[in-house]
């Protein structure tokens, strides 16, 4: 019985340590206190400014990993307006991903099936074996509009098959009784 309590105590200690290490304050610029006088020395990120006494991203930009990235779909007039995120361009007066790239979580990774320039070029749930080879969906994912997603029909098929198997087993057990 003592070993059960010891195990529970260790679990609680591990949980507290994990919570405390995950709650460390950001050392970045976003959310640092500022005012009109300190804006230029505190809000030093490109496309950041002092908003409500805290550093934040300018209108049309969003914070991602303490970087102010242009929000895809916002208006632009030149390609340089869309330099962040990388691989975005000003197309039809809107920041959009360049050809062979797709929008995923506000950034522009290489589309599935497109050759990668670096091994980290591909989007979520995709990988590139070597530079110059195509981005391939990881096991369990399929390409859909350039992104790698779980196949919804496969999930439905597995559920249906599992249901049939369970019903067959119950039928066999019922007949044995």
Short mmCIF file of N, CA and C in Angstrom, two decimals:
data_model
loop_
_atom_site.label_atom_id
_atom_site.label_comp_id
_atom_site.label_asym_id
_atom_site.label_seq_id
_atom_site.Cartn_x
_atom_site.Cartn_y
_atom_site.Cartn_z
N UNK A 1 0.82 -1.19 0.00
CA UNK A 1 0.00 0.00 0.00
C UNK A 1 0.86 1.26 0.00
N UNK A 2 2.00 1.21 0.71
CA UNK A 2 2.89 2.36 0.75
C UNK A 2 3.44 2.67 -0.63
N UNK A 3 3.69 1.66 -1.45
CA UNK A 3 4.23 1.90 -2.79
C UNK A 3 3.22 2.63 -3.67
N UNK A 4 1.94 2.40 -3.44
CA UNK A 4 0.90 3.11 -4.19
C UNK A 4 0.95 4.60 -3.87
N UNK A 5 1.05 4.92 -2.54
CA UNK A 5 1.13 6.33 -2.13
C UNK A 5 2.41 6.98 -2.65
N UNK A 6 3.51 6.25 -2.63
CA UNK A 6 4.77 6.78 -3.13
C UNK A 6 4.66 7.08 -4.62
N UNK A 7 4.06 6.18 -5.36
CA UNK A 7 3.87 6.37 -6.80
C UNK A 7 3.00 7.59 -7.07
N UNK A 8 1.90 7.74 -6.29
CA UNK A 8 1.02 8.89 -6.46
C UNK A 8 1.75 10.19 -6.16
N UNK A 9 2.59 10.19 -5.11
CA UNK A 9 3.35 11.37 -4.75
C UNK A 9 4.31 11.75 -5.87
N UNK A 10 5.00 10.77 -6.44
CA UNK A 10 5.91 11.04 -7.54
C UNK A 10 5.17 11.61 -8.75
N UNK A 11 3.99 11.10 -9.03
CA UNK A 11 3.19 11.62 -10.15
C UNK A 11 2.82 13.08 -9.93
N UNK A 12 2.42 13.42 -8.71
CA UNK A 12 2.05 14.80 -8.38
C UNK A 12 3.27 15.71 -8.52
N UNK A 13 4.42 15.27 -8.03
CA UNK A 13 5.65 16.07 -8.13
C UNK A 13 6.00 16.30 -9.60
N UNK A 14 5.94 15.28 -10.41
CA UNK A 14 6.25 15.41 -11.84
C UNK A 14 5.28 16.37 -12.51
N UNK A 15 4.01 16.30 -12.18
CA UNK A 15 3.01 17.20 -12.77
C UNK A 15 3.29 18.64 -12.40
N UNK A 16 3.64 18.89 -11.13
CA UNK A 16 3.94 20.25 -10.68
C UNK A 16 5.18 20.77 -11.39
N UNK A 17 6.22 19.96 -11.51
CA UNK A 17 7.44 20.38 -12.19
C UNK A 17 7.14 20.70 -13.65
N UNK A 18 6.36 19.87 -14.33
CA UNK A 18 6.01 20.12 -15.72
C UNK A 18 5.21 21.40 -15.87
N UNK A 19 4.28 21.66 -14.98
CA UNK A 19 3.48 22.89 -15.05
C UNK A 19 4.36 24.11 -14.86
N UNK A 20 5.28 24.04 -13.89
CA UNK A 20 6.13 25.20 -13.62
C UNK A 20 7.11 25.46 -14.76
N UNK A 21 7.66 24.42 -15.38
CA UNK A 21 8.60 24.66 -16.47
C UNK A 21 7.88 25.14 -17.71
N UNK A 22 6.65 24.74 -17.92
CA UNK A 22 5.89 25.20 -19.08
C UNK A 22 5.38 26.60 -18.91
N UNK A 23 5.34 27.13 -17.72
CA UNK A 23 4.77 28.44 -17.47
C UNK A 23 5.82 29.55 -17.45
N UNK A 24 7.00 29.26 -17.92
CA UNK A 24 8.05 30.28 -17.90
C UNK A 24 7.64 31.46 -18.76
N UNK A 25 7.94 32.64 -18.29
CA UNK A 25 7.56 33.86 -19.01
C UNK A 25 8.37 33.98 -20.30
N UNK A 26 7.74 34.53 -21.31
CA UNK A 26 8.40 34.75 -22.58
C UNK A 26 9.47 35.83 -22.43
N UNK A 27 10.62 35.59 -23.02
CA UNK A 27 11.67 36.59 -22.95
C UNK A 27 11.63 37.49 -24.18
N UNK A 28 10.58 37.32 -25.00
CA UNK A 28 10.48 38.08 -26.23
C UNK A 28 9.92 39.48 -26.03
N UNK A 29 9.69 40.16 -27.13
CA UNK A 29 9.23 41.54 -27.13
C UNK A 29 7.72 41.64 -26.93
N UNK A 30 6.96 40.76 -27.57
CA UNK A 30 5.51 40.84 -27.50
C UNK A 30 5.05 40.75 -26.04
N UNK A 31 4.15 41.63 -25.65
CA UNK A 31 3.56 41.74 -24.30
C UNK A 31 4.46 42.45 -23.29
N UNK A 32 5.62 42.95 -23.70
CA UNK A 32 6.45 43.73 -22.77
C UNK A 32 5.77 45.07 -22.52
N UNK A 33 5.83 45.58 -21.28
CA UNK A 33 5.24 46.89 -20.98
C UNK A 33 5.92 47.99 -21.79
N UNK A 34 5.14 48.95 -22.26
CA UNK A 34 5.69 50.07 -23.03
C UNK A 34 4.76 51.28 -22.90
N UNK A 35 5.23 52.41 -23.43
CA UNK A 35 4.39 53.60 -23.56
C UNK A 35 4.90 54.36 -24.78
N UNK A 36 4.29 55.50 -25.08
CA UNK A 36 4.68 56.26 -26.27
C UNK A 36 6.16 56.63 -26.27
N UNK A 37 6.71 56.89 -25.10
CA UNK A 37 8.11 57.29 -24.99
C UNK A 37 9.06 56.12 -25.18
N UNK A 38 8.69 54.95 -24.68
CA UNK A 38 9.60 53.79 -24.74
C UNK A 38 9.35 52.88 -25.94
N UNK A 39 8.33 53.17 -26.75
CA UNK A 39 7.97 52.28 -27.86
C UNK A 39 9.16 51.93 -28.75
N UNK A 40 9.96 52.90 -29.14
CA UNK A 40 11.06 52.64 -30.07
C UNK A 40 12.19 51.81 -29.45
N UNK A 41 12.30 51.80 -28.14
CA UNK A 41 13.37 51.03 -27.50
C UNK A 41 12.89 49.69 -26.96
N UNK A 42 11.57 49.55 -26.75
CA UNK A 42 11.03 48.30 -26.20
C UNK A 42 10.41 47.43 -27.31
N UNK A 43 9.60 48.04 -28.15
CA UNK A 43 8.92 47.30 -29.23
C UNK A 43 9.82 47.28 -30.45
N UNK A 44 10.87 46.47 -30.39
CA UNK A 44 11.91 46.48 -31.41
C UNK A 44 11.69 45.50 -32.55
N UNK A 45 10.65 44.68 -32.46
CA UNK A 45 10.37 43.75 -33.56
C UNK A 45 9.87 44.51 -34.78
N UNK A 46 10.23 44.04 -35.95
CA UNK A 46 9.70 44.59 -37.19
C UNK A 46 8.17 44.42 -37.16
N UNK A 47 7.44 45.47 -37.47
CA UNK A 47 5.97 45.49 -37.53
C UNK A 47 5.31 45.38 -36.16
N UNK A 48 6.04 45.77 -35.10
CA UNK A 48 5.43 45.81 -33.77
C UNK A 48 5.26 47.26 -33.35
N UNK A 49 4.38 47.48 -32.38
CA UNK A 49 4.18 48.82 -31.83
C UNK A 49 3.56 48.70 -30.45
N UNK A 50 3.52 49.81 -29.73
CA UNK A 50 2.95 49.83 -28.39
C UNK A 50 1.43 49.96 -28.50
N UNK A 51 0.72 48.95 -27.99
CA UNK A 51 -0.74 48.93 -28.05
C UNK A 51 -1.25 48.68 -26.62
N UNK A 52 -2.01 49.60 -26.10
CA UNK A 52 -2.57 49.47 -24.74
C UNK A 52 -1.49 49.16 -23.70
N UNK A 53 -0.39 49.89 -23.80
CA UNK A 53 0.73 49.80 -22.85
C UNK A 53 1.48 48.47 -22.87
N UNK A 54 1.34 47.71 -23.99
CA UNK A 54 2.09 46.47 -24.20
C UNK A 54 2.52 46.41 -25.66
N UNK A 55 3.69 45.82 -25.91
CA UNK A 55 4.13 45.64 -27.29
C UNK A 55 3.25 44.59 -27.96
N UNK A 56 2.84 44.91 -29.16
CA UNK A 56 2.02 43.98 -29.95
C UNK A 56 2.31 44.19 -31.42
N UNK A 57 1.68 43.40 -32.25
CA UNK A 57 1.87 43.51 -33.69
C UNK A 57 0.93 44.57 -34.26
N UNK A 58 1.41 45.28 -35.26
CA UNK A 58 0.61 46.30 -35.94
C UNK A 58 -0.60 45.64 -36.59
N UNK A 59 -1.57 46.44 -36.96
CA UNK A 59 -2.75 45.96 -37.65
C UNK A 59 -2.34 45.26 -38.96
N UNK A 60 -2.93 44.12 -39.24
CA UNK A 60 -2.59 43.35 -40.44
C UNK A 60 -1.48 42.34 -40.20
N UNK A 61 -0.98 42.29 -38.95
CA UNK A 61 0.09 41.36 -38.59
C UNK A 61 -0.34 40.57 -37.37
N UNK A 62 0.21 39.38 -37.21
CA UNK A 62 -0.10 38.58 -36.02
C UNK A 62 1.18 38.04 -35.42
N UNK A 63 1.13 37.77 -34.13
CA UNK A 63 2.29 37.24 -33.41
C UNK A 63 2.39 35.74 -33.62
N UNK A 64 3.53 35.29 -34.07
CA UNK A 64 3.83 33.87 -34.17
C UNK A 64 5.27 33.70 -33.73
N UNK A 65 5.45 33.06 -32.57
CA UNK A 65 6.79 32.82 -32.03
C UNK A 65 7.59 34.12 -31.89
N UNK A 66 6.95 35.15 -31.34
CA UNK A 66 7.55 36.45 -31.09
C UNK A 66 8.06 37.10 -32.38
N UNK A 67 7.30 36.93 -33.46
CA UNK A 67 7.56 37.58 -34.74
C UNK A 67 6.23 38.09 -35.25
N UNK A 68 6.21 39.28 -35.79
CA UNK A 68 4.97 39.83 -36.34
C UNK A 68 4.90 39.49 -37.82
N UNK A 69 4.07 38.51 -38.16
CA UNK A 69 3.91 38.05 -39.53
C UNK A 69 2.70 38.70 -40.16
N UNK A 70 2.79 39.04 -41.44
CA UNK A 70 1.67 39.59 -42.20
C UNK A 70 0.58 38.53 -42.23
N UNK A 71 -0.62 38.94 -41.98
CA UNK A 71 -1.74 38.00 -42.02
C UNK A 71 -2.07 37.74 -43.48
N UNK A 72 -2.02 36.47 -43.88
CA UNK A 72 -2.34 36.11 -45.25
C UNK A 72 -3.78 36.52 -45.55
N UNK A 73 -4.00 37.07 -46.73
CA UNK A 73 -5.32 37.52 -47.13
C UNK A 73 -5.54 39.01 -46.91
N UNK A 74 -4.61 39.68 -46.21
CA UNK A 74 -4.75 41.12 -46.01
C UNK A 74 -4.25 41.85 -47.25
N UNK A 75 -4.65 43.09 -47.40
CA UNK A 75 -4.31 43.84 -48.60
C UNK A 75 -2.83 44.21 -48.65
N UNK A 76 -2.33 44.36 -49.87
CA UNK A 76 -0.94 44.72 -50.10
C UNK A 76 -0.86 45.47 -51.41
N UNK A 77 0.28 46.14 -51.63
CA UNK A 77 0.48 46.82 -52.91
C UNK A 77 1.75 46.35 -53.62
N UNK A 78 2.71 45.82 -52.84
CA UNK A 78 3.95 45.31 -53.44
C UNK A 78 4.33 43.98 -52.78
N UNK A 79 5.21 43.26 -53.44
CA UNK A 79 5.70 41.99 -52.89
C UNK A 79 6.35 42.19 -51.54
N UNK A 80 7.05 43.31 -51.35
CA UNK A 80 7.75 43.54 -50.08
C UNK A 80 6.77 43.69 -48.91
N UNK A 81 5.50 44.02 -49.20
CA UNK A 81 4.49 44.08 -48.13
C UNK A 81 4.24 42.71 -47.52
N UNK A 82 4.58 41.65 -48.26
CA UNK A 82 4.26 40.28 -47.84
C UNK A 82 5.50 39.44 -47.57
N UNK A 83 6.63 40.05 -47.22
CA UNK A 83 7.85 39.29 -46.97
C UNK A 83 7.73 38.34 -45.80
N UNK A 84 6.91 38.68 -44.82
CA UNK A 84 6.68 37.79 -43.68
C UNK A 84 5.22 37.42 -43.70
N UNK A 85 4.82 36.19 -43.76
CA UNK A 85 5.65 34.99 -43.66
C UNK A 85 6.45 34.73 -44.94
N UNK A 86 7.53 33.96 -44.81
CA UNK A 86 8.31 33.60 -45.99
C UNK A 86 7.43 32.86 -47.01
N UNK A 87 7.78 32.99 -48.27
CA UNK A 87 7.11 32.34 -49.39
C UNK A 87 5.72 32.90 -49.67
N UNK A 88 5.47 34.13 -49.18
CA UNK A 88 4.23 34.81 -49.51
C UNK A 88 4.53 35.89 -50.54
N UNK A 89 3.51 36.27 -51.29
CA UNK A 89 3.66 37.26 -52.34
C UNK A 89 2.39 38.10 -52.40
N UNK A 90 2.47 39.26 -53.02
CA UNK A 90 1.30 40.12 -53.20
C UNK A 90 0.65 39.71 -54.52
N UNK A 91 -0.43 38.97 -54.44
CA UNK A 91 -1.14 38.49 -55.62
C UNK A 91 -2.57 39.04 -55.60
N UNK A 92 -2.92 39.74 -56.68
CA UNK A 92 -4.25 40.35 -56.78
C UNK A 92 -4.55 41.23 -55.57
N UNK A 93 -3.54 42.00 -55.14
CA UNK A 93 -3.64 42.95 -54.02
C UNK A 93 -3.90 42.30 -52.67
N UNK A 94 -3.61 41.02 -52.53
CA UNK A 94 -3.76 40.30 -51.26
C UNK A 94 -2.49 39.49 -51.02
N UNK A 95 -2.04 39.45 -49.75
CA UNK A 95 -0.90 38.59 -49.42
C UNK A 95 -1.35 37.14 -49.49
N UNK A 96 -0.68 36.38 -50.33
CA UNK A 96 -1.03 34.97 -50.55
C UNK A 96 0.25 34.17 -50.67
N UNK A 97 0.13 32.86 -50.52
CA UNK A 97 1.28 31.99 -50.70
C UNK A 97 1.65 31.94 -52.18
N UNK A 98 2.96 31.90 -52.44
CA UNK A 98 3.45 31.78 -53.82
C UNK A 98 3.02 30.44 -54.41
N UNK A 99 3.14 30.34 -55.74
CA UNK A 99 2.84 29.08 -56.43
C UNK A 99 3.72 27.99 -55.84
N UNK A 100 3.24 26.78 -55.74
CA UNK A 100 3.87 25.58 -55.17
C UNK A 100 3.89 25.59 -53.65
N UNK A 101 3.34 26.64 -53.01
CA UNK A 101 3.23 26.71 -51.56
C UNK A 101 1.75 26.75 -51.19
N UNK A 102 1.42 26.34 -49.98
CA UNK A 102 0.03 26.35 -49.51
C UNK A 102 -0.06 27.06 -48.17
N UNK A 103 -1.22 27.62 -47.88
CA UNK A 103 -1.42 28.27 -46.58
C UNK A 103 -1.74 27.21 -45.53
N UNK A 104 -1.00 27.25 -44.43
CA UNK A 104 -1.22 26.33 -43.33
C UNK A 104 -0.87 27.04 -42.03
N UNK A 105 -1.87 27.29 -41.21
CA UNK A 105 -1.66 27.97 -39.92
C UNK A 105 -0.95 29.30 -40.06
N UNK A 106 -1.28 30.06 -41.09
CA UNK A 106 -0.72 31.40 -41.26
C UNK A 106 0.65 31.47 -41.88
N UNK A 107 1.21 30.33 -42.29
CA UNK A 107 2.50 30.31 -42.97
C UNK A 107 2.36 29.60 -44.31
N UNK A 108 3.43 29.59 -45.10
CA UNK A 108 3.38 29.03 -46.45
C UNK A 108 4.41 27.92 -46.66
N UNK A 109 4.11 26.69 -46.25
CA UNK A 109 5.05 25.58 -46.53
C UNK A 109 4.87 25.08 -47.97
N UNK A 110 5.82 24.29 -48.45
CA UNK A 110 5.71 23.65 -49.76
C UNK A 110 4.49 22.74 -49.76
N UNK A 111 3.81 22.70 -50.88
CA UNK A 111 2.64 21.83 -51.02
C UNK A 111 3.10 20.38 -51.15
N UNK A 112 2.27 19.47 -50.68
CA UNK A 112 2.56 18.03 -50.82
C UNK A 112 2.75 17.72 -52.31
N UNK A 113 3.81 16.98 -52.61
CA UNK A 113 4.10 16.62 -53.99
C UNK A 113 5.09 17.57 -54.66
N UNK A 114 5.33 18.74 -54.08
CA UNK A 114 6.28 19.71 -54.62
C UNK A 114 7.68 19.43 -54.07
N UNK A 115 8.69 19.67 -54.88
CA UNK A 115 10.06 19.44 -54.45
C UNK A 115 10.46 20.47 -53.40
N UNK A 116 11.14 19.99 -52.35
CA UNK A 116 11.55 20.87 -51.26
C UNK A 116 12.92 21.47 -51.52
N UNK A 117 13.13 22.68 -51.02
CA UNK A 117 14.43 23.37 -51.13
C UNK A 117 15.30 23.06 -49.92
N UNK A 118 14.65 22.77 -48.77
CA UNK A 118 15.34 22.34 -47.56
C UNK A 118 14.52 21.19 -46.98
N UNK A 119 15.09 20.41 -46.08
CA UNK A 119 14.35 19.27 -45.55
C UNK A 119 13.25 19.71 -44.58
N UNK A 120 13.23 21.00 -44.23
CA UNK A 120 12.18 21.51 -43.34
C UNK A 120 11.15 22.36 -44.09
N UNK A 121 11.15 22.28 -45.40
CA UNK A 121 10.25 23.07 -46.26
C UNK A 121 8.79 22.64 -46.20
N UNK A 122 8.55 21.39 -45.90
CA UNK A 122 7.20 20.83 -46.02
C UNK A 122 6.31 21.24 -44.85
N UNK A 123 5.02 21.12 -45.06
CA UNK A 123 4.04 21.49 -44.04
C UNK A 123 3.91 20.45 -42.95
N UNK A 124 2.94 20.69 -42.07
CA UNK A 124 2.64 19.75 -40.99
C UNK A 124 2.25 18.40 -41.60
N UNK A 125 2.59 17.34 -40.94
CA UNK A 125 2.25 15.98 -41.35
C UNK A 125 2.85 15.59 -42.70
N UNK A 126 3.92 16.30 -43.11
CA UNK A 126 4.63 15.97 -44.35
C UNK A 126 6.12 16.00 -44.06
N UNK A 127 6.89 15.36 -44.93
CA UNK A 127 8.34 15.36 -44.74
C UNK A 127 9.03 15.33 -46.10
N UNK A 128 10.31 15.67 -46.06
CA UNK A 128 11.15 15.68 -47.26
C UNK A 128 12.38 14.84 -46.95
N UNK A 129 12.58 13.77 -47.70
CA UNK A 129 13.70 12.87 -47.46
C UNK A 129 15.05 13.53 -47.73
N UNK A 130 15.13 14.26 -48.83
CA UNK A 130 16.36 14.96 -49.17
C UNK A 130 16.01 16.17 -50.04
N UNK A 131 16.87 17.16 -50.03
CA UNK A 131 16.64 18.38 -50.80
C UNK A 131 16.42 18.01 -52.26
N UNK A 132 15.40 18.58 -52.85
CA UNK A 132 15.08 18.30 -54.26
C UNK A 132 14.06 17.21 -54.44
N UNK A 133 13.75 16.47 -53.38
CA UNK A 133 12.73 15.42 -53.49
C UNK A 133 11.38 16.02 -53.08
N UNK A 134 10.29 15.35 -53.46
CA UNK A 134 8.97 15.92 -53.15
C UNK A 134 8.59 15.77 -51.67
N UNK A 135 7.79 16.73 -51.20
CA UNK A 135 7.21 16.63 -49.86
C UNK A 135 6.18 15.49 -49.90
N UNK A 136 6.33 14.55 -48.97
CA UNK A 136 5.43 13.40 -48.91
C UNK A 136 4.66 13.42 -47.61
N UNK A 137 3.40 13.02 -47.69
CA UNK A 137 2.59 12.93 -46.48
C UNK A 137 3.11 11.80 -45.62
N UNK A 138 3.14 12.03 -44.32
CA UNK A 138 3.56 11.00 -43.37
C UNK A 138 2.53 9.89 -43.34
N UNK A 139 2.92 8.73 -42.80
CA UNK A 139 2.00 7.59 -42.70
C UNK A 139 0.71 8.00 -42.00
N UNK A 140 -0.41 7.58 -42.56
CA UNK A 140 -1.70 7.88 -41.97
C UNK A 140 -2.30 9.18 -42.46
N UNK A 141 -1.61 9.89 -43.37
CA UNK A 141 -2.12 11.14 -43.90
C UNK A 141 -2.15 11.07 -45.42
N UNK A 142 -3.07 11.82 -46.04
CA UNK A 142 -3.17 11.87 -47.49
C UNK A 142 -3.16 13.32 -47.95
N UNK A 143 -2.69 13.54 -49.17
CA UNK A 143 -2.64 14.90 -49.72
C UNK A 143 -4.04 15.35 -50.10
N UNK A 144 -4.38 16.56 -49.68
CA UNK A 144 -5.67 17.15 -50.01
C UNK A 144 -5.46 18.64 -50.19
N UNK A 145 -5.55 19.11 -51.41
CA UNK A 145 -5.33 20.53 -51.75
C UNK A 145 -3.95 21.00 -51.30
N UNK A 146 -2.94 20.14 -51.43
CA UNK A 146 -1.57 20.49 -51.10
C UNK A 146 -1.19 20.28 -49.65
N UNK A 147 -2.17 20.03 -48.78
CA UNK A 147 -1.92 19.78 -47.36
C UNK A 147 -2.04 18.28 -47.07
N UNK A 148 -1.45 17.84 -45.99
CA UNK A 148 -1.55 16.43 -45.58
C UNK A 148 -2.53 16.33 -44.42
N UNK A 149 -3.62 15.59 -44.64
CA UNK A 149 -4.67 15.49 -43.63
C UNK A 149 -5.03 14.03 -43.41
N UNK A 150 -5.66 13.78 -42.27
CA UNK A 150 -6.17 12.43 -41.99
C UNK A 150 -7.30 12.15 -42.97
N UNK A 151 -7.31 10.98 -43.57
CA UNK A 151 -8.40 10.67 -44.50
C UNK A 151 -9.69 10.39 -43.73
N UNK A 152 -10.68 11.23 -43.91
CA UNK A 152 -11.93 11.08 -43.16
C UNK A 152 -12.66 9.80 -43.54
N UNK A 153 -12.59 9.39 -44.80
CA UNK A 153 -13.29 8.17 -45.21
C UNK A 153 -12.64 6.94 -44.60
N UNK A 154 -11.32 6.97 -44.43
CA UNK A 154 -10.62 5.83 -43.83
C UNK A 154 -11.01 5.68 -42.38
N UNK A 155 -11.16 6.78 -41.67
CA UNK A 155 -11.57 6.73 -40.27
C UNK A 155 -12.98 6.16 -40.17
N UNK A 156 -13.86 6.61 -41.04
CA UNK A 156 -15.24 6.11 -41.05
C UNK A 156 -15.26 4.61 -41.36
N UNK A 157 -14.41 4.19 -42.29
CA UNK A 157 -14.35 2.77 -42.65
C UNK A 157 -13.87 1.92 -41.48
N UNK A 158 -12.88 2.41 -40.74
CA UNK A 158 -12.36 1.67 -39.58
C UNK A 158 -13.43 1.54 -38.51
N UNK A 159 -14.18 2.61 -38.28
CA UNK A 159 -15.24 2.56 -37.28
C UNK A 159 -16.31 1.57 -37.71
N UNK A 160 -16.69 1.60 -38.97
CA UNK A 160 -17.72 0.68 -39.49
C UNK A 160 -17.23 -0.77 -39.39
N UNK A 161 -15.98 -1.02 -39.74
CA UNK A 161 -15.43 -2.37 -39.67
C UNK A 161 -15.37 -2.85 -38.23
N UNK A 162 -14.95 -1.98 -37.31
CA UNK A 162 -14.91 -2.35 -35.89
C UNK A 162 -16.29 -2.69 -35.37
N UNK A 163 -17.28 -1.92 -35.77
CA UNK A 163 -18.66 -2.17 -35.34
C UNK A 163 -19.13 -3.53 -35.84
N UNK A 164 -18.84 -3.85 -37.09
CA UNK A 164 -19.24 -5.15 -37.66
C UNK A 164 -18.56 -6.28 -36.90
N UNK A 165 -17.27 -6.13 -36.62
CA UNK A 165 -16.53 -7.18 -35.89
C UNK A 165 -17.12 -7.40 -34.49
N UNK A 166 -17.44 -6.32 -33.81
CA UNK A 166 -18.02 -6.45 -32.47
C UNK A 166 -19.36 -7.15 -32.53
N UNK A 167 -20.19 -6.79 -33.50
CA UNK A 167 -21.50 -7.43 -33.64
C UNK A 167 -21.35 -8.92 -33.95
N UNK A 168 -20.39 -9.27 -34.78
CA UNK A 168 -20.16 -10.69 -35.10
C UNK A 168 -19.72 -11.45 -33.85
N UNK A 169 -18.82 -10.85 -33.06
CA UNK A 169 -18.35 -11.51 -31.84
C UNK A 169 -19.50 -11.69 -30.85
N UNK A 170 -20.34 -10.68 -30.70
CA UNK A 170 -21.49 -10.79 -29.80
C UNK A 170 -22.44 -11.88 -30.27
N UNK A 171 -22.62 -12.00 -31.57
CA UNK A 171 -23.49 -13.04 -32.13
C UNK A 171 -22.95 -14.43 -31.81
N UNK A 172 -21.64 -14.62 -31.95
CA UNK A 172 -21.00 -15.91 -31.65
C UNK A 172 -21.17 -16.23 -30.17
N UNK A 173 -20.91 -15.26 -29.30
CA UNK A 173 -21.03 -15.47 -27.86
C UNK A 173 -22.48 -15.83 -27.49
N UNK A 174 -23.43 -15.13 -28.11
CA UNK A 174 -24.86 -15.38 -27.85
C UNK A 174 -25.22 -16.82 -28.22
N UNK A 175 -24.71 -17.31 -29.35
CA UNK A 175 -25.02 -18.66 -29.80
C UNK A 175 -24.38 -19.71 -28.89
N UNK A 176 -23.21 -19.39 -28.31
CA UNK A 176 -22.56 -20.32 -27.41
C UNK A 176 -23.30 -20.46 -26.09
N UNK A 177 -24.03 -19.44 -25.71
CA UNK A 177 -24.76 -19.48 -24.45
C UNK A 177 -25.99 -20.28 -24.66
#
